[in-house]
Each structure stands twice: as C-alpha cells, then as structure tokens.
CSV table of C-alpha atoms in Angstrom, one decimal:
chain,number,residue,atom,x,y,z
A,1,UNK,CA,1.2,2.6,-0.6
A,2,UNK,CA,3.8,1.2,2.1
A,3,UNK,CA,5.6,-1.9,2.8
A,4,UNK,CA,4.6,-4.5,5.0
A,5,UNK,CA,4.8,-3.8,8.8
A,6,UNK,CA,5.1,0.5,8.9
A,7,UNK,CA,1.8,0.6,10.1
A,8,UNK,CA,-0.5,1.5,7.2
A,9,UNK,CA,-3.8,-0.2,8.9
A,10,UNK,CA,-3.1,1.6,11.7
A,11,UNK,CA,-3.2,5.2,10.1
A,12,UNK,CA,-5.9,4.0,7.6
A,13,UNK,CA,-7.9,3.6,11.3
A,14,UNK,CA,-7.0,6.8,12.8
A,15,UNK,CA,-8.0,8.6,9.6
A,16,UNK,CA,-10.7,7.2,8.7
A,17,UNK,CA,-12.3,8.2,12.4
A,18,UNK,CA,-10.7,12.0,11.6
A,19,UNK,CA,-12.6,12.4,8.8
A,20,UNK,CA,-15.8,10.2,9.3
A,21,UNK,CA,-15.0,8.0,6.5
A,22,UNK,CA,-17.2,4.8,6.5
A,23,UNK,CA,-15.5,2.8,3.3
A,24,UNK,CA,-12.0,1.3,3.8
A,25,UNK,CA,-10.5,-1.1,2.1
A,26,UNK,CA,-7.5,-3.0,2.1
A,27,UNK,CA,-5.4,-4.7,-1.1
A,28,UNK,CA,-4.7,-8.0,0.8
A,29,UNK,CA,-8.4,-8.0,0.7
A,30,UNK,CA,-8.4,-7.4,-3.1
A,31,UNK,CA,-5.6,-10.3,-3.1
A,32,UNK,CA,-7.4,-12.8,-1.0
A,33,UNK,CA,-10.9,-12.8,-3.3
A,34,UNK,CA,-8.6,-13.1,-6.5
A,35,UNK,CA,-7.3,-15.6,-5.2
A,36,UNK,CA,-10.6,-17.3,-4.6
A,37,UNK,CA,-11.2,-16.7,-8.6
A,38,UNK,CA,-7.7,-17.8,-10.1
A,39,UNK,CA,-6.0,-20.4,-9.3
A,40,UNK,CA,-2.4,-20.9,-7.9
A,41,UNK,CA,-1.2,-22.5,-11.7
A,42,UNK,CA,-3.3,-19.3,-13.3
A,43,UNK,CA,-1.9,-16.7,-11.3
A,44,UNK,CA,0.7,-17.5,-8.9
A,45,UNK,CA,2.1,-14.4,-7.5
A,46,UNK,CA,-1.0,-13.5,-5.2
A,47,UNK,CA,-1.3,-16.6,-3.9
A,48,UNK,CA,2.1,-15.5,-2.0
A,49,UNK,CA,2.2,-13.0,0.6
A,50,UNK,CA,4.3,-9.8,-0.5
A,51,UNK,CA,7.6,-10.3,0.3
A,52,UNK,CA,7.7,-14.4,-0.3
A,53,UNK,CA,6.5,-13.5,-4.2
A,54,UNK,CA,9.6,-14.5,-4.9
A,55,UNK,CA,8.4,-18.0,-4.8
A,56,UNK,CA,6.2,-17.1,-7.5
A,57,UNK,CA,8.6,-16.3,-10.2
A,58,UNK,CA,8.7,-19.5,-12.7
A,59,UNK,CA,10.1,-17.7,-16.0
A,60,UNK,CA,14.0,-17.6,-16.6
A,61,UNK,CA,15.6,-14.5,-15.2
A,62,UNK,CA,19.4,-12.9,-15.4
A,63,UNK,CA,20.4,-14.1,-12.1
A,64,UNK,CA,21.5,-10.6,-11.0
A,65,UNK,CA,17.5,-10.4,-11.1
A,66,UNK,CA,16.2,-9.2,-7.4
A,67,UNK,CA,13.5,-12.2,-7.3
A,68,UNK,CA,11.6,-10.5,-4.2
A,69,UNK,CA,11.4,-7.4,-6.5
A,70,UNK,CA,10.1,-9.3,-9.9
A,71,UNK,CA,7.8,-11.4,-8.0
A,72,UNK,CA,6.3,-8.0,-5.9
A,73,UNK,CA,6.0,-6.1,-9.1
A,74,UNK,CA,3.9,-8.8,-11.1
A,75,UNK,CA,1.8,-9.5,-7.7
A,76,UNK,CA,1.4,-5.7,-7.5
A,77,UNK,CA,0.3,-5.5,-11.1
A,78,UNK,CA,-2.4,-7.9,-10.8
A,79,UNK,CA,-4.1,-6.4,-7.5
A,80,UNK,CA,-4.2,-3.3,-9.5
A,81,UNK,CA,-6.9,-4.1,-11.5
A,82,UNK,CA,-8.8,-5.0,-8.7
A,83,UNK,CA,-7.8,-1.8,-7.2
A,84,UNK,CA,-9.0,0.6,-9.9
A,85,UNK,CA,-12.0,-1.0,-10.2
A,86,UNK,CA,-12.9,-0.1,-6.5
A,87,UNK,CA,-11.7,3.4,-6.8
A,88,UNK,CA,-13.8,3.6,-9.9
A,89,UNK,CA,-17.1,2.5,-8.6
A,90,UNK,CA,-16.6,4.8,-5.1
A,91,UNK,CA,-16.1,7.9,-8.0
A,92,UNK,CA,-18.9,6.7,-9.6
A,93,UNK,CA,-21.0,6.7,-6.6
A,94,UNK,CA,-19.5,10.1,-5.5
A,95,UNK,CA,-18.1,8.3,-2.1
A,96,UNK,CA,-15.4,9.0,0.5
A,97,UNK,CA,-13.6,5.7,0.4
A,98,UNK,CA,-9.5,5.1,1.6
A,99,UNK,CA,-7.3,2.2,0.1
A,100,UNK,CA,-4.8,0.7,1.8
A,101,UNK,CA,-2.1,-1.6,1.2
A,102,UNK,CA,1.2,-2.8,-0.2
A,103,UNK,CA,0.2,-3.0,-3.2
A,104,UNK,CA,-0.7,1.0,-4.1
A,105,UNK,CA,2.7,1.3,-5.7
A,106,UNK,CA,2.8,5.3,-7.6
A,107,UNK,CA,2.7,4.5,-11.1
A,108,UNK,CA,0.6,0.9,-11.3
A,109,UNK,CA,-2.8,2.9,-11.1
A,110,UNK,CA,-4.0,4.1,-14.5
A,111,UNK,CA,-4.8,8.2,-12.9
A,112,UNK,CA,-6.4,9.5,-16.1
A,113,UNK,CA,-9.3,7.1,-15.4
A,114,UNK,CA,-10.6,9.1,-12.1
A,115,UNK,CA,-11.6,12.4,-14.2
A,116,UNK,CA,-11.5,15.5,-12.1
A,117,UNK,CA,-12.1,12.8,-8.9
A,118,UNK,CA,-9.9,14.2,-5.9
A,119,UNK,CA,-7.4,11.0,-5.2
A,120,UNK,CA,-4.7,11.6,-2.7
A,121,UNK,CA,-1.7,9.0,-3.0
A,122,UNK,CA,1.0,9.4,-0.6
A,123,UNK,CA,3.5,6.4,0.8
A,124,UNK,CA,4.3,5.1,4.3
A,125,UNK,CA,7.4,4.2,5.1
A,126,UNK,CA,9.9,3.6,8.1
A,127,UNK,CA,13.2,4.5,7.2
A,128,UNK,CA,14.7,3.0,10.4
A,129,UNK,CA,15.5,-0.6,10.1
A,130,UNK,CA,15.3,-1.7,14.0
A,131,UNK,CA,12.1,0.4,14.6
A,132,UNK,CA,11.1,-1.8,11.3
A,133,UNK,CA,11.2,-5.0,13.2
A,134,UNK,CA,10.1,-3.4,16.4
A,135,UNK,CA,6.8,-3.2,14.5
A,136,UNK,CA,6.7,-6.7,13.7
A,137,UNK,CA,7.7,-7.8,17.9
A,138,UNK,CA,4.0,-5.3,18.1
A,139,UNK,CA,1.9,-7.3,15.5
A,140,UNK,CA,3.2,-10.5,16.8
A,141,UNK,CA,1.8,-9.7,20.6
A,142,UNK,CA,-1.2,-7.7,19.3
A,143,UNK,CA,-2.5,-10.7,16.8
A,144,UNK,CA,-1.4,-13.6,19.6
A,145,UNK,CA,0.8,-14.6,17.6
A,146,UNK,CA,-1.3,-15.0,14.5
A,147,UNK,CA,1.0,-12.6,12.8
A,148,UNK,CA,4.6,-14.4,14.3
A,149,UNK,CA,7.6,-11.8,15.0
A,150,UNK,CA,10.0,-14.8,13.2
A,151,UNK,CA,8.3,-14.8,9.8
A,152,UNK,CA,8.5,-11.5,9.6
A,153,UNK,CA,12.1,-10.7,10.8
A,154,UNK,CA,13.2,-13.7,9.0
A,155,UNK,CA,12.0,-11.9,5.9
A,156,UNK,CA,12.8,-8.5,7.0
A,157,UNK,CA,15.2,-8.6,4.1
A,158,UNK,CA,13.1,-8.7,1.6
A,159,UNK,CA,10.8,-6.6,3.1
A,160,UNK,CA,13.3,-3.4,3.8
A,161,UNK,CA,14.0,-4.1,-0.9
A,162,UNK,CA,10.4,-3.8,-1.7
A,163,UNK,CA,10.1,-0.5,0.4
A,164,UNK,CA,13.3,0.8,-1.4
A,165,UNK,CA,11.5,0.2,-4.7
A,166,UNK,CA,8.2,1.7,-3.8
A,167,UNK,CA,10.6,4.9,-2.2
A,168,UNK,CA,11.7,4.7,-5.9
A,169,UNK,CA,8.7,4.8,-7.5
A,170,UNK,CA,7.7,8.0,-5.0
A,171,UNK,CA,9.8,9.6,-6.4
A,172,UNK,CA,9.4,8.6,-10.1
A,173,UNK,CA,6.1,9.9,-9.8
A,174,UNK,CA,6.7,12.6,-6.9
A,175,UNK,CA,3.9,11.1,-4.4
A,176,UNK,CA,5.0,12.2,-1.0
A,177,UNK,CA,6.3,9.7,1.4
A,178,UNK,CA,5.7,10.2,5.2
A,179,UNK,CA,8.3,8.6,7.4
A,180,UNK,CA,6.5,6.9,10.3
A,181,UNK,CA,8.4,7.7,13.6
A,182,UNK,CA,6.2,8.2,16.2
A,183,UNK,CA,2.3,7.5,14.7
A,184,UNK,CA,0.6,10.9,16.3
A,185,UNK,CA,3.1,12.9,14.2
A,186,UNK,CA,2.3,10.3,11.1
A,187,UNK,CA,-1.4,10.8,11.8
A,188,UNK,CA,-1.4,14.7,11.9
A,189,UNK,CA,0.7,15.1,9.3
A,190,UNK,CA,-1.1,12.4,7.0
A,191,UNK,CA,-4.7,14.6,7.8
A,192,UNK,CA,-2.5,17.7,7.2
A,193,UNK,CA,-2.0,16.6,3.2
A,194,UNK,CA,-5.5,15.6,3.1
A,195,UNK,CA,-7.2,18.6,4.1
A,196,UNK,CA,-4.7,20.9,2.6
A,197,UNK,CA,-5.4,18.5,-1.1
A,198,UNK,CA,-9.3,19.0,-0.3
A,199,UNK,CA,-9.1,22.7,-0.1
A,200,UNK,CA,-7.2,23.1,-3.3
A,201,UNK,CA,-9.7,21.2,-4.9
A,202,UNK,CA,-12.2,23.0,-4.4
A,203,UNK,CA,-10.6,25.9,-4.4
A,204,UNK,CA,-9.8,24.7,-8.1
A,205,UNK,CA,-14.0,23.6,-8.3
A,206,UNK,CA,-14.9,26.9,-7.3
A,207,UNK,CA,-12.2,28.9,-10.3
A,208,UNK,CA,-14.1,26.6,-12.8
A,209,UNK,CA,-17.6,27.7,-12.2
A,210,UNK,CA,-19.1,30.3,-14.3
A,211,UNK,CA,-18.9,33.8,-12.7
C-alpha cells in the first residue's frame, strides 16, 4: 500500500526480478475493469483517480469532513473486493503473485480469508514533501508527458492527506512502512522483510509437522 507518486511500480519491478516472480498486479488495474462493469451513476468513486475522489462524494457530509479522505476510503473499499479475489485465486493456485497499489490500505483486506497463506503487507511512503513532487517532475519526463508534473503537483495536497491516513492505518494495524529515500536502500530493505517473513514461515511449516 502507498500513495500516489513514492514509487510503488517501481519497487514492485525491482522485486519482482529479485525473486523471479512472474504475476504482478496492480489496483488501478483492478479499478479500470470495474470501471468497465459499473457505471459512473452506480459506482462513482473509481471512476476518479485517487486523490480527485473527492469529486465522487454526493451524500451530505459535516463540512469539517476531509472530502479527499471520504472519497479515497469508499474508492479504496470498492477495489478491495477485487483485490481479495485475486489474492484468493493466486492461494488457491499455490502462486507467487505481488499486488501493488494505492488502494492496499492495512485494514480493508479481510486477512482471515488467506488460511495459513504467507502474505506480506508493508507500506511505501515518502515522508519528504519536495522529494514527493520531485517524483512527479520524474513521471512527467519518463511517461512524455502522459503523466503531467501540473496535475500532480496541483493535487499534491490531497495527495500528501491520503498518505497521512494510510501511515495511520500502518499503524492501526502495525504493517511496516518503508520510507523511500534513495530506491536501492527501499529495494534491499523491502527484499530484506520478504525473505526474513519467508524464513519464519517456514520455519513455523516445519514446527507443525509431525516429528
């Protein structure tokens, strides 16, 4: 789970070559065939991008209400069916897969559901507000300008509240948050959690079998 623009895809990339993993899958991906199912009047808060969900919010709220929040939170619950449903069927299948996205918020995704499945959650995050937007000045000259730096500054804003909340939830639920300085030291420490996770599982696989 991260915010937009800390560089999740990035690290998804870099790990998934680490450990040979051929499934990845992003949320926005989850988002975009939802929204090919339910319509904008049905379900308006994924047909917004993350931080403009906002827009999306059409019930009557206290106006001290943080609309950027309320309209994240029912996007994010919505993904998360589609979510647990992919994480399901890769358990089912006894498959390597990685999820990543916005939308993995600790505490939307129903845990007792993936048995004695190893599932490693942990958060991205850039604590740093100007290295933040430097991201975005990156995306904007990497995509051509698909991805435009004034979007994404201009809602910078919104952007630095929903990462608050998900930092939040972190620690609600006490999934670790890696602070993404410099990406090689995001990248080793990120493989660092996942092997060390790995080996306590089945360290833990091993204490269960009959002697």
């Amino acid at each position: 789970g991260c915010t937009t623009g800390v560089g999740k895809s990035t690290l998804a990339t870099e790990v998934e070559h680490r450990l040979g993993i051929t499934r990845v899958a992003s949320t926005d991906m989850v988002r975009q065939v939802m929204r090919a199912f339910f319509s904008i009047d049905l379900m308006p808060a994924i047909h917004y991008s993350s931080f403009e969900a906002a827009e999306s919010v059409r019930v009557p709220l206290p106006r001290e209400t943080d609309l950027s929040r309320a309209g994240f939170i029912e996007q994010t619950k919505a993904v998360a069916v589609g979510i647990s449903s992919l994480i399901e069927r890769a358990i089912t299948e006894a498959q390597s897969m990685i999820v990543e996205g916005v939308h993995l918020v600790p505490g939307f995704l129903d845990r007792s559901r993936w048995q004695d499945a190893l599932v490693l959650e942990f958060v991205l995050a850039v604590s740093d507000r100007e290295l933040h937007r430097r991201h975005f000045a990156v995306r904007d000259w990497e995509t051509g300008g698909i991805r435009p730096l004034r979007r994404y500054s201009e809602g910078l804003p919104q952007i630095r509240r929903i990462q608050k909340y998900i930092l939040s939830q972190s620690a609600l639920h006490e999934v670790p948050v890696i602070d993404n300085v410099r990406i090689d030291d995001t990248v080793k420490q990120a493989m660092r959690m996942t092997l060390d996770a790995g080996g306590r599982h089945m360290h833990l696989d091993e204490a269960d079998e009959p002697g």
